[in-house]
Coordinates of C-alpha atoms and ligand atoms in Angstrom, one line a residue:
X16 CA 2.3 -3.8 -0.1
X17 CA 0.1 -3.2 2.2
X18 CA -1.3 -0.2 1.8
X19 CA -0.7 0.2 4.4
X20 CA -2.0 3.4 4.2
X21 CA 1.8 4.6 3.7
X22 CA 2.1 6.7 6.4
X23 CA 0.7 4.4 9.2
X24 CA 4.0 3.0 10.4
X25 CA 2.9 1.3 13.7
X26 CA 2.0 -2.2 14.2
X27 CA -1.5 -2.8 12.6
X28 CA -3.6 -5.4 14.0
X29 CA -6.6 -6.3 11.4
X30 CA -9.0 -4.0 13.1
X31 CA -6.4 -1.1 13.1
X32 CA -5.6 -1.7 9.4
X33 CA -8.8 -1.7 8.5
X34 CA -9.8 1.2 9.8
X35 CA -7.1 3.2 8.6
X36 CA -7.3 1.6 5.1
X37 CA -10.6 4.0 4.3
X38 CA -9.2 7.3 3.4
X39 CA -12.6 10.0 1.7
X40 CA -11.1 12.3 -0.8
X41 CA -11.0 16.0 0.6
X42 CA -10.2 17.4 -2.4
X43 CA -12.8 19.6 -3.7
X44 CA -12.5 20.9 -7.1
X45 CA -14.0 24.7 -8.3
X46 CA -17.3 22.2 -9.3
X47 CA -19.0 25.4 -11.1
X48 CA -22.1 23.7 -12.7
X49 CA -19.8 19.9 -13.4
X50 CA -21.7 16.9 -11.8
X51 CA -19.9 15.5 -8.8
X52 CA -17.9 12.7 -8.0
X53 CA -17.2 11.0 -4.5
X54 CA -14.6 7.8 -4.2
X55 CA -13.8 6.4 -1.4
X56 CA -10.9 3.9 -1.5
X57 CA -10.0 0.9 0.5
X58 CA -7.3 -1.9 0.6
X59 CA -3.4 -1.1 -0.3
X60 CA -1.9 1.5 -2.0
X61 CA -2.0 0.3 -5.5
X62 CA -6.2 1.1 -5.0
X63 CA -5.6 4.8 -4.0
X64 CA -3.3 5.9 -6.6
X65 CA -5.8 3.8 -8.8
X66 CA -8.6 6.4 -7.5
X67 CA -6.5 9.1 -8.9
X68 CA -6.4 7.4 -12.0
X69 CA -10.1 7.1 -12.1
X70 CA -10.8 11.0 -10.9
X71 CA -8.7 11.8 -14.1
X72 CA -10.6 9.8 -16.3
X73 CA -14.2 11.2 -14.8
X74 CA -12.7 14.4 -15.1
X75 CA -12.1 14.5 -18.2
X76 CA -15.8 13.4 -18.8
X77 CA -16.7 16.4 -16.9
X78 CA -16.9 15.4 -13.3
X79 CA -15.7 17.4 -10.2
X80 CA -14.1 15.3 -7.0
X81 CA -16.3 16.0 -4.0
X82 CA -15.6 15.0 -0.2
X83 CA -19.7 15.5 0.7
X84 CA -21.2 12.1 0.0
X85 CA -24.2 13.8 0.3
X86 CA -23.6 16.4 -2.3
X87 CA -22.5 13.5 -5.1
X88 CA -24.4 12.2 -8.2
X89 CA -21.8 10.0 -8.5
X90 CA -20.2 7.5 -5.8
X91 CA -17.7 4.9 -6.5
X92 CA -16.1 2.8 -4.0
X93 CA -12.7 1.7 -4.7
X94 CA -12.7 -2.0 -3.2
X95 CA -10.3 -4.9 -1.6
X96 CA -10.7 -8.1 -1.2
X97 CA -7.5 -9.8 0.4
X98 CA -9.9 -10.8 3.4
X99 CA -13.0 -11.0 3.8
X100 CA -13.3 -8.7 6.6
X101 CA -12.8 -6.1 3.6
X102 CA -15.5 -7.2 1.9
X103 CA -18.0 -7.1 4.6
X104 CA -17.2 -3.1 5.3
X105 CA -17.7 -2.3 1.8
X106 CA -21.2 -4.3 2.0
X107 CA -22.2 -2.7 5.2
X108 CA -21.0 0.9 3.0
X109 CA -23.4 -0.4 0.6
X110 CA -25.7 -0.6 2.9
X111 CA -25.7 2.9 4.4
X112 CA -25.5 4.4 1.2
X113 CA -28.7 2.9 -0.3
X114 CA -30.2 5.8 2.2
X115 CA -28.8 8.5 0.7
X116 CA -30.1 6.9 -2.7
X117 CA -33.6 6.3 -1.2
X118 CA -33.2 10.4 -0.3
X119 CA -31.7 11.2 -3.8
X120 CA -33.1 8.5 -6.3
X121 CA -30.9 9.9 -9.4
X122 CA -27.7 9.2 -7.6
X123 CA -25.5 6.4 -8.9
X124 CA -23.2 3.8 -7.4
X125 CA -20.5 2.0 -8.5
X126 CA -18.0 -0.9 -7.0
X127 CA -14.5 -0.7 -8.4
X128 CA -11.2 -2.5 -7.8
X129 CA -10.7 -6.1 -6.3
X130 CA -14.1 -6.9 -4.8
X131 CA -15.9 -5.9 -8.1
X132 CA -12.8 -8.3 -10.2
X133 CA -13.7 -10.4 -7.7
X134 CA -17.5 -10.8 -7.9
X135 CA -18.4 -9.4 -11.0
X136 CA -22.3 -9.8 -12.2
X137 CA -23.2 -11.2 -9.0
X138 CA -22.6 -8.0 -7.3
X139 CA -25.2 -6.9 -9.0
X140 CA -27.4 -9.4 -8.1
X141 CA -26.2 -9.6 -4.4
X142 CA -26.5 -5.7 -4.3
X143 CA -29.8 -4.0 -5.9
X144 CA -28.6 -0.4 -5.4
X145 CA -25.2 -1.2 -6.7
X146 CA -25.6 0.5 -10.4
X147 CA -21.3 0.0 -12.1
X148 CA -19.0 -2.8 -11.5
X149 CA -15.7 -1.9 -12.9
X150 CA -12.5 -4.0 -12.6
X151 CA -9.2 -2.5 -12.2
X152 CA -8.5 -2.7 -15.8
X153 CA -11.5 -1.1 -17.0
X154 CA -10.9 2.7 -15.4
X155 CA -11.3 3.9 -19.0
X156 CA -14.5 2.7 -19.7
X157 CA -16.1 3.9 -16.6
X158 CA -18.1 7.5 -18.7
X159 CA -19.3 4.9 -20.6
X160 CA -20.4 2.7 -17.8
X161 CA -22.1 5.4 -16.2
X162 CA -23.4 6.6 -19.1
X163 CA -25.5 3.7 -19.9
X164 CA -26.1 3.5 -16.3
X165 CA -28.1 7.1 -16.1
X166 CA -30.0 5.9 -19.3
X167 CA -31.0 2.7 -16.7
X168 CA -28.5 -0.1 -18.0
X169 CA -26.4 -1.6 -15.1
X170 CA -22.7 -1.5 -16.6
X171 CA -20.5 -4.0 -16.0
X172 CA -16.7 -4.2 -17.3
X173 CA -14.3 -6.8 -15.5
X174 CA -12.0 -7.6 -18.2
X175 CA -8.6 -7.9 -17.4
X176 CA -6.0 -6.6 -19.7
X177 CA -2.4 -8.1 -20.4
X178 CA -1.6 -3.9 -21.4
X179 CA -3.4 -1.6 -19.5
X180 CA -0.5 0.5 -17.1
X181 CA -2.7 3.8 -17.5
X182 CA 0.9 5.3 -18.0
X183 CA -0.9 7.8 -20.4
X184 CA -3.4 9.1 -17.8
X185 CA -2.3 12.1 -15.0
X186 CA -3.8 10.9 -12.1
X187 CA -5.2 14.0 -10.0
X188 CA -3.6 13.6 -6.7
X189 CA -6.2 13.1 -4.1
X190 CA -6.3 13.4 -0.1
X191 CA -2.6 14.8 -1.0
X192 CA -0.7 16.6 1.4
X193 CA 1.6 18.3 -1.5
X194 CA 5.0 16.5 -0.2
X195 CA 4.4 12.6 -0.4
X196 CA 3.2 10.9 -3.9
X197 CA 2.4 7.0 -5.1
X198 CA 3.4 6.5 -8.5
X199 CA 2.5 3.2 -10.1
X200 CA 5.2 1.4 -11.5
X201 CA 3.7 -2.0 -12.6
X202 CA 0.0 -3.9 -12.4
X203 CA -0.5 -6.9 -11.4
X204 CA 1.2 -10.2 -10.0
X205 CA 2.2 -13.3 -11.8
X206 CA 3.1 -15.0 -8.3
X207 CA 0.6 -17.8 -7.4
X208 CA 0.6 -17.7 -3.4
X209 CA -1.6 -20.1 -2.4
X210 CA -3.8 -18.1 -0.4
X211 CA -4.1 -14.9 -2.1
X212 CA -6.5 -13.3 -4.4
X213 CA -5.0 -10.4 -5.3
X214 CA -4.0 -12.7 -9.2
X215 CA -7.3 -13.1 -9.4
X216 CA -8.2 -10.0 -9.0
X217 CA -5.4 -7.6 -11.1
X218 CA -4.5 -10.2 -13.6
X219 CA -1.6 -10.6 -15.2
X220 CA 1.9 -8.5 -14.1
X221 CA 2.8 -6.1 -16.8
X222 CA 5.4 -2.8 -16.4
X223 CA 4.9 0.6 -17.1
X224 CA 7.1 2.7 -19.6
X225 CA 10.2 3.7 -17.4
X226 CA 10.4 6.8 -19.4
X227 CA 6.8 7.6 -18.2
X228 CA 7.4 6.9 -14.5
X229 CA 10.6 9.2 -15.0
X230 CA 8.1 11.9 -16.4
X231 CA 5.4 11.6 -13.7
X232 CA 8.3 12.1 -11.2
X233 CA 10.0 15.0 -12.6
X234 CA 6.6 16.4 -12.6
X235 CA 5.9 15.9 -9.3
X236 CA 9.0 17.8 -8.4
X237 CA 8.8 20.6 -10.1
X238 CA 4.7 21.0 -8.3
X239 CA 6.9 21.0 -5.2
X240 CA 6.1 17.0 -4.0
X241 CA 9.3 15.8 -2.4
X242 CA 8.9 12.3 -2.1
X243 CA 7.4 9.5 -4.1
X244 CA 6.5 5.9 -3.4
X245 CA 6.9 3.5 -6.2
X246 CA 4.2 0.9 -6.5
X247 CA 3.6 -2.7 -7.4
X248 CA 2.7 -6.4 -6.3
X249 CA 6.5 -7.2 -6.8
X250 CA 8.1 -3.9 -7.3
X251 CA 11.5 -6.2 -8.1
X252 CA 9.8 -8.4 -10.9
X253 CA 9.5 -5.1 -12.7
X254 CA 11.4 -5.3 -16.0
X255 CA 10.6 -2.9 -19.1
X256 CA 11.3 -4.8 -23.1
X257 CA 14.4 -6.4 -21.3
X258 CA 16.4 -3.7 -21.0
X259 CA 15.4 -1.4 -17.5
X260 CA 15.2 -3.8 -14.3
X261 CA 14.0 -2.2 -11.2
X262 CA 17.3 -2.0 -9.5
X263 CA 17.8 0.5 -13.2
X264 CA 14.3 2.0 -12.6
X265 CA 15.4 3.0 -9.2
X266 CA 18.2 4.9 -10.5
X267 CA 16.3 6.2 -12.8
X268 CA 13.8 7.5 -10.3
X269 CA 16.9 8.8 -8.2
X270 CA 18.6 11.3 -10.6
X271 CA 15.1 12.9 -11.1
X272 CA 16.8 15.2 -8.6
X273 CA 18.4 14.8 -5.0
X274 CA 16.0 16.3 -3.3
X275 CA 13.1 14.4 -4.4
X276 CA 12.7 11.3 -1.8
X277 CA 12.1 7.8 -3.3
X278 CA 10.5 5.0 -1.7
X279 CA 9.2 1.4 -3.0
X280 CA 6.8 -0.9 -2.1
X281 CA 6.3 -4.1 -2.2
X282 CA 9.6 -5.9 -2.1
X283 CA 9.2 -10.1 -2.8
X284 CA 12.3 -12.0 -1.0
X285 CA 12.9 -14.3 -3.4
X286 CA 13.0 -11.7 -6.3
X287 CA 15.1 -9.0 -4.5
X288 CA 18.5 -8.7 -5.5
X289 CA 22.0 -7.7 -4.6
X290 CA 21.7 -4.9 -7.3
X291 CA 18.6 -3.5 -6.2
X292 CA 20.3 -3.5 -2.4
X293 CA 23.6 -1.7 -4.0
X294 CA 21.6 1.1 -5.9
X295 CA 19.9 1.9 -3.0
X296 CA 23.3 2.1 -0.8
X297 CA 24.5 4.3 -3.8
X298 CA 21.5 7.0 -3.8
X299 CA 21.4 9.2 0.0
X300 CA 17.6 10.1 -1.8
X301 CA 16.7 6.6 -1.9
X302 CA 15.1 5.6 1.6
X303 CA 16.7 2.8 3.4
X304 CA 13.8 1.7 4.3
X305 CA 12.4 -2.3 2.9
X306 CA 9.3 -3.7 3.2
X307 CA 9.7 -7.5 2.7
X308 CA 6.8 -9.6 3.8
X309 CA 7.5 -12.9 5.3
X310 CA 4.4 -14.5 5.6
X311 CA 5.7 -17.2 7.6
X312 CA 9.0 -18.2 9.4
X313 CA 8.1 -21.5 9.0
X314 CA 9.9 -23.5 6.2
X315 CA 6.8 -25.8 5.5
X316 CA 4.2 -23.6 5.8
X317 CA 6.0 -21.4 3.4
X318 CA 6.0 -24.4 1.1
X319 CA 2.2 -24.3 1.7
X320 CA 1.8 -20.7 0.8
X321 CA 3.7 -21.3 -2.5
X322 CA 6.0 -18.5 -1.3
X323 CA 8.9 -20.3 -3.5
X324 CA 11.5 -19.6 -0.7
X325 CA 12.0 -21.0 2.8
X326 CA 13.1 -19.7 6.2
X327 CA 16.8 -19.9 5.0
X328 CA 16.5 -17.9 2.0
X329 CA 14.1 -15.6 3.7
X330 CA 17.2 -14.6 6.6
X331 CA 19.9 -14.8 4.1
X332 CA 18.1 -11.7 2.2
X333 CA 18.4 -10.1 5.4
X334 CA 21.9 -10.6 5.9
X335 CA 22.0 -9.1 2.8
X336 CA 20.3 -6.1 3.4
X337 CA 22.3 -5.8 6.8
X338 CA 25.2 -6.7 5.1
X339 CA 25.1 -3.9 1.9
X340 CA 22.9 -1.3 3.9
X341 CA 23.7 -1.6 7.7
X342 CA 21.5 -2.0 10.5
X343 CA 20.2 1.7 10.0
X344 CA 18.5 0.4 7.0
X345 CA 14.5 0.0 8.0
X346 CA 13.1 -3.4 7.4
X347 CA 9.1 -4.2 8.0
X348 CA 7.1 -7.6 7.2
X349 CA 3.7 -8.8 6.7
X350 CA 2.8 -12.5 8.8
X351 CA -0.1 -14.2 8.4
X352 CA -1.2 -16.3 11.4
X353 CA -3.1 -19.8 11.2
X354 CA -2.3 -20.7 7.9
X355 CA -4.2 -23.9 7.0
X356 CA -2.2 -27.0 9.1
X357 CA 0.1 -24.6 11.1
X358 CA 1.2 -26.2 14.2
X359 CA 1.9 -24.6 17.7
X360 CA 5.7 -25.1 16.9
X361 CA 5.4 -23.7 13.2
X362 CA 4.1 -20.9 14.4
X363 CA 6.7 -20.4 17.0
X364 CA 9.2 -20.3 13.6
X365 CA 7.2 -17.1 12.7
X366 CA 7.7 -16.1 16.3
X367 CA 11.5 -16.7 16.6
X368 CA 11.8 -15.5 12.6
X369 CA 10.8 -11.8 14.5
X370 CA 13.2 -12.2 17.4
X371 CA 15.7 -12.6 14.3
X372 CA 15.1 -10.3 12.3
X373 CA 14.4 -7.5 14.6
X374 CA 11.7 -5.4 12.4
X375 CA 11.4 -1.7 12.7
X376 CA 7.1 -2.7 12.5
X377 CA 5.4 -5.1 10.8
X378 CA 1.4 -5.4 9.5
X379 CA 0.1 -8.4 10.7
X380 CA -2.9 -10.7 9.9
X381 CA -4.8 -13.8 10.7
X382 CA -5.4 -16.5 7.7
X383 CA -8.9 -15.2 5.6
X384 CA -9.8 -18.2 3.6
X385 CA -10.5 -16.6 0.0
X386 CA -12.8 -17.9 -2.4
X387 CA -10.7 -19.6 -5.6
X388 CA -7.7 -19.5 -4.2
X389 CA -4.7 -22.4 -4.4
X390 CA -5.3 -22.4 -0.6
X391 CA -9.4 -22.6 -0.8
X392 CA -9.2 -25.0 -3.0
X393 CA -6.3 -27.8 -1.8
X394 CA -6.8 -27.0 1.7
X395 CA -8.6 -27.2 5.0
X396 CA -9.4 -23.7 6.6
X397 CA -8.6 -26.0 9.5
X398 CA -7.4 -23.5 12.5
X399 CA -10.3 -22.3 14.6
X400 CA -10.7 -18.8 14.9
X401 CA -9.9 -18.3 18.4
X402 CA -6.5 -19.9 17.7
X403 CA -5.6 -17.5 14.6
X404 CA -6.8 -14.6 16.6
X405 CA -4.1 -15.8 20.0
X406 CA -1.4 -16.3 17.5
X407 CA -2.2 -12.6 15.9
X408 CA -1.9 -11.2 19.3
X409 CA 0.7 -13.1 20.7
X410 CA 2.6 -12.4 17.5
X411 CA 1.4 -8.6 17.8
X412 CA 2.7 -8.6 21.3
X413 CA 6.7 -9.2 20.4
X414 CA 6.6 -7.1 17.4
X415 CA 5.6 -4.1 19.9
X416 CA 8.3 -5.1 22.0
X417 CA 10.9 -5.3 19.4
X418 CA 9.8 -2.1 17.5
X419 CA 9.9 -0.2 21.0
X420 CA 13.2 -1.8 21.1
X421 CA 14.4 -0.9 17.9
X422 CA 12.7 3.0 18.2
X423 CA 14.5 3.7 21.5
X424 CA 18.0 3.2 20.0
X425 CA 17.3 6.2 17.7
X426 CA 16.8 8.9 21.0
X427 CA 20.0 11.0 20.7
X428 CA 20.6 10.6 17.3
X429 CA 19.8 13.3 14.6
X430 CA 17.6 11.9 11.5
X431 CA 17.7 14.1 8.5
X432 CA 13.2 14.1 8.1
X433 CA 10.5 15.7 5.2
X434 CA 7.8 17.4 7.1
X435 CA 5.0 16.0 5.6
X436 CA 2.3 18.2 7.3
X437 CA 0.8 19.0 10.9
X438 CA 0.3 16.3 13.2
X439 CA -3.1 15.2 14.1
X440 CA -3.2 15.8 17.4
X441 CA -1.6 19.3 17.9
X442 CA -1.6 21.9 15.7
X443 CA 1.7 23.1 17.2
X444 CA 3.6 20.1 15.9
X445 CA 4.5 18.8 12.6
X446 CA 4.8 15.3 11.4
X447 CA 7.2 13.8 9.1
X448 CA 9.3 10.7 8.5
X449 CA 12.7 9.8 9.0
X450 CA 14.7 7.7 5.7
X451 CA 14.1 4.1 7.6
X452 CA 10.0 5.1 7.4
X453 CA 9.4 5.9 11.1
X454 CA 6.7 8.8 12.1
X455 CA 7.9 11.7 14.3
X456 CA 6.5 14.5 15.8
X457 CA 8.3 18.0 16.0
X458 CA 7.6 21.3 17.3
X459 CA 7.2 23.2 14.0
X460 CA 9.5 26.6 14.7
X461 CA 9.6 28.4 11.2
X462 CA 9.7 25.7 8.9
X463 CA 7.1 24.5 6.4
X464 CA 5.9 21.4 4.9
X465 CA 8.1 20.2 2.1
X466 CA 11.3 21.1 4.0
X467 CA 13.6 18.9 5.4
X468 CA 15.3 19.4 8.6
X469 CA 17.5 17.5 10.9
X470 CA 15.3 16.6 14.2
X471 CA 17.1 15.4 17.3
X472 CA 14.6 12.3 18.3
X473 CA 13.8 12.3 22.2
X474 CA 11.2 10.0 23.1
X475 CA 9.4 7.5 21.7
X476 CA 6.7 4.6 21.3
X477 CA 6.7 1.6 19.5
X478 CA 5.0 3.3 16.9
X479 CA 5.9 7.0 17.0
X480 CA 9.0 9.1 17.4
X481 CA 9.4 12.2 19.0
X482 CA 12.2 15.2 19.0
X483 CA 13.1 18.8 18.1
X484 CA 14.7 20.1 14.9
X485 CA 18.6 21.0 15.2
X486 CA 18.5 22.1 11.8
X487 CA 18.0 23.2 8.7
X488 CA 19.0 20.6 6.1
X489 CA 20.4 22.5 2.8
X490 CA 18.6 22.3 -0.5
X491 CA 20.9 20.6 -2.8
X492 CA 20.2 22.7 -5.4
Ligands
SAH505 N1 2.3 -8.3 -2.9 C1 2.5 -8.3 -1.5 C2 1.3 -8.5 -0.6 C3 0.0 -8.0 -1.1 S1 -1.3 -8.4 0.0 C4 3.5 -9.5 -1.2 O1 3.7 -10.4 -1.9 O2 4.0 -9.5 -0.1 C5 -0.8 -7.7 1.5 C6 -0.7 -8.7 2.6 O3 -2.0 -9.2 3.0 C7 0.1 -9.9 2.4 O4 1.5 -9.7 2.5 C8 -0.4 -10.9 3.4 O5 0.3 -10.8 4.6 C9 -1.8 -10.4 3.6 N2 -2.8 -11.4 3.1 C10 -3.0 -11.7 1.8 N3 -3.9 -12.6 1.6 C11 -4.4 -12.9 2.9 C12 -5.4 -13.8 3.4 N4 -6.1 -14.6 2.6 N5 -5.5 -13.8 4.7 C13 -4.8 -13.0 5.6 N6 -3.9 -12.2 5.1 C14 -3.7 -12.1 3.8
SF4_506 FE1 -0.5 -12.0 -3.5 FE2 1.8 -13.3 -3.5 FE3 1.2 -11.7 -5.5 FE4 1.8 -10.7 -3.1 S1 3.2 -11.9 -4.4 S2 0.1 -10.1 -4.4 S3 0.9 -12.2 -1.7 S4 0.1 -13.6 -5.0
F3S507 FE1 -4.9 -4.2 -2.9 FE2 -6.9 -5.4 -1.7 FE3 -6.7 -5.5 -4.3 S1 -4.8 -5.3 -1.0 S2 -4.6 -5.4 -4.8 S3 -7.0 -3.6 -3.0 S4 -7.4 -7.1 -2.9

């Protein structure tokens, strides 16, 4: 669910990823004499909308977002630590901030999310400067942890919680363009794949109140946001007392109104169902878009991974999803490369699995041996670095291909798009996203953000569409 920071839709390569995976908060609040707050977040989605959870909570204890580092008494950096090229930015961060403490001594620090689940106390130890470690269940305890910080106590809270959805808490929407919002849906993952940490690190899967995520939407809509991105590990293990699955969720979600947008994120194949696949065929505001990680395409190393599905069950959910949504529907994965043991022919399955498949993009990585996980512990980190990192590119080098591919059968058609905002590199444009997920670029003519419009696609890349609106599309209502 790779945070993919959601709207980076072309082929990431590690370096990419990770340096689109650090988004500042611009938002600055009227600050009038409150103390100031700066978060910077990293890793997947479920981290950012969790640093809108914790700017509520420090709000309410009378703290102001800031984007100025410089400017903050307060910095909190909002951590990963699926590999451990994530942890070394955030410990070179460290690093560079300690200067701005040296300048400002009153200043404090804290390390949030999955490296501080992670690490706990000895992030303390391995970090001087480093004044709050807070775990991702512990957001509502964090004036109290910086509270006994400023008195000079380190504060350290890493429990993890079997409850805790924050379902209660408005998050303040930061970095927002006004169009596109994550909501949360469920915490968590209760999968054990053998080389990840994120259980480790988030605990336990629980749901949020349907009724809540409903509210949060409807919300949402009426401050004029037009799309939102449901979030969780494993959006389809989502189940609330027995009675709302997430195919019901999504519905749910969908008749907030038709011209609010829904997306999801991430989808697990060997939880996603028929049901989920018919809702979304039944809904035009549903996207028809599916992210579905992979991992592998190889049958044994999926076995390895404790993925609990092979190569066969893996394509048949695809035929499903070509079969109940068409080939317009979008479909992305995540790969790993050099899994522990994978052969030169296993990891042509992974290859071929592409060629299959034929994925609009995909996000993927090489093998990060993680401390504590199944992997870390049963197996050799046994495939030498220059291997992983020939696999990765080799493997990056046919997704471009196909996603090229796949882009350039979309020129002459007309995609119905939300203009999410101006592009980056020209003023004169705008940028939005078709239903399948793709970027594209349009001249901007009199239209404004939050609109939808029909745009002709003319050109493209493998990671970027182009064209020029035809249209207006109606509001429903
Ligand atoms: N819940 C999602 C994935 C969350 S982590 C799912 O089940 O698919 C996002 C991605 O990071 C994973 O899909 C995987 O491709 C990658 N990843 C996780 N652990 C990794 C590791 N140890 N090394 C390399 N990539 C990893
Ligand atoms: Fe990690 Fe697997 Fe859970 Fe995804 S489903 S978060 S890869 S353990
Ligand atoms: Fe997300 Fe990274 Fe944690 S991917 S769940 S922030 S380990």
């Amino acid at each position: 669910m790779e945070q993919r920071v959601a709207n980076s839709l072309k082929i990431l390569t590690d370096a990419d990823k990770e340096a689109c995976e650090t988004v500042r908060i611009s938002e600055n609040e009227p600050a009038s004499n409150k103390k100031r707050l700066f978060i910077e977040s990293y890793g997947c989605q479920m981290n950012f909308s969790d640093s809108e959870i914790v700017a509520s909570v420090m709000r309410d204890a009378g703290y102001a977002t800031t984007s100025d580092v410089e400017d903050a008494d307060l910095i909190f950096l909002n951590t990963c630590a699926i590999r451990d090229n994530a942890e070394q930015k955030v410990r070179n961060r460290l690093m560079h901030l300690n200067f701005i403490k040296k300048r400002k001594p009153g200043t404090l620090i804290g390390v949030l999310g999955c490296m501080a689940e992670r690490l706990k106390a000895q992030l303390l130890e391995e970090e001087k400067m480093v004044d709050i470690v807070s775990g991702p269940d512990a957001y509502r305890d964090l004036p109290r942890l910086v509270m006994e910080a400023g008195s000079g106590q380190k504060g350290v809270n890493v429990f993890l919680s079997r409850e805790e959805t924050y379902a209660d808490i408005a998050p303040i929407r930061l970095n927002s363009n006004g169009v596109t919002a994550m909501v949360s849906i469920m915490r968590g993952c209760d999968n054990m794949c053998s080389f990840c940490v994120v259980p480790f690190t988030r605990g336990r899967e629980r749901s949020r109140n349907p009724f809540s995520i409903v509210k949060e939407a409807a919300d949402l809509f009426r401050d004029g946001y037009r799309e939102v991105t449901l979030l969780g590990q494993n959006v389809d293990s989502y189940k609330w007392e027995n009675s709302v699955n997430f195919a019901q969720l999504l519905e749910m979600v969908a008749q907030v109104h038709p011209d609010l947008r829904v997306r999801f994120s991430t989808s697990h194949p060997k939880d996603i169902t028929d049901e989920v696949l018919y809702t979304i065929k039944k809904y035009d505001n549903i996207c028809k878009y599916i992210h579905l990680p992979a991992q592998s395409g190889n049958s044994r190393i999926l076995d390895l991974m404790n993925r609990t599905y092979d190569r066969e069950w893996y394509l048949g959910r695809i035929d499903s999803i070509r079969r109940i949504l068409g080939d317009e529907c979008g479909i992305s994965h995540d790969m790993i490369t050099g899994f522990c043991t994978e052969t030169e022919e296993e990891h042509q399955d992974s290859i071929s699995l592409l060629e299959y498949v034929q994925f609009d993009f995909g996000y993927m990585f090489s093998y990060s041996e993680r401390p504590g996980t199944l992997a870390a512990k049963k197996f050799a980190d046994d495939i030498p670095a220059d291997v992983k990192q020939r696999r990765l590119a080799e493997m990056i080098d046919v997704q471009q291909r196909i996603s090229l591919e796949r882009n350039k059968r979309l020129i002459g058609t007309v995609q119905k798009v939300l203009i999410e905002g101006t592009s980056k590199r020209s003023a004169e444009d705008f940028s939005g996203r078709i239903d399948q997920g793709k970027k594209v670029i349009f001249p901007r003519e009199n239209f404004k953000k939050g609109d939808y419009v029909h745009v002709l696609i003319t050109e493209c890349t493998a990671a970027t569409l182009r064209g020029k609106i035809v249209a207006e599309v109606e509001a429903v209502l």
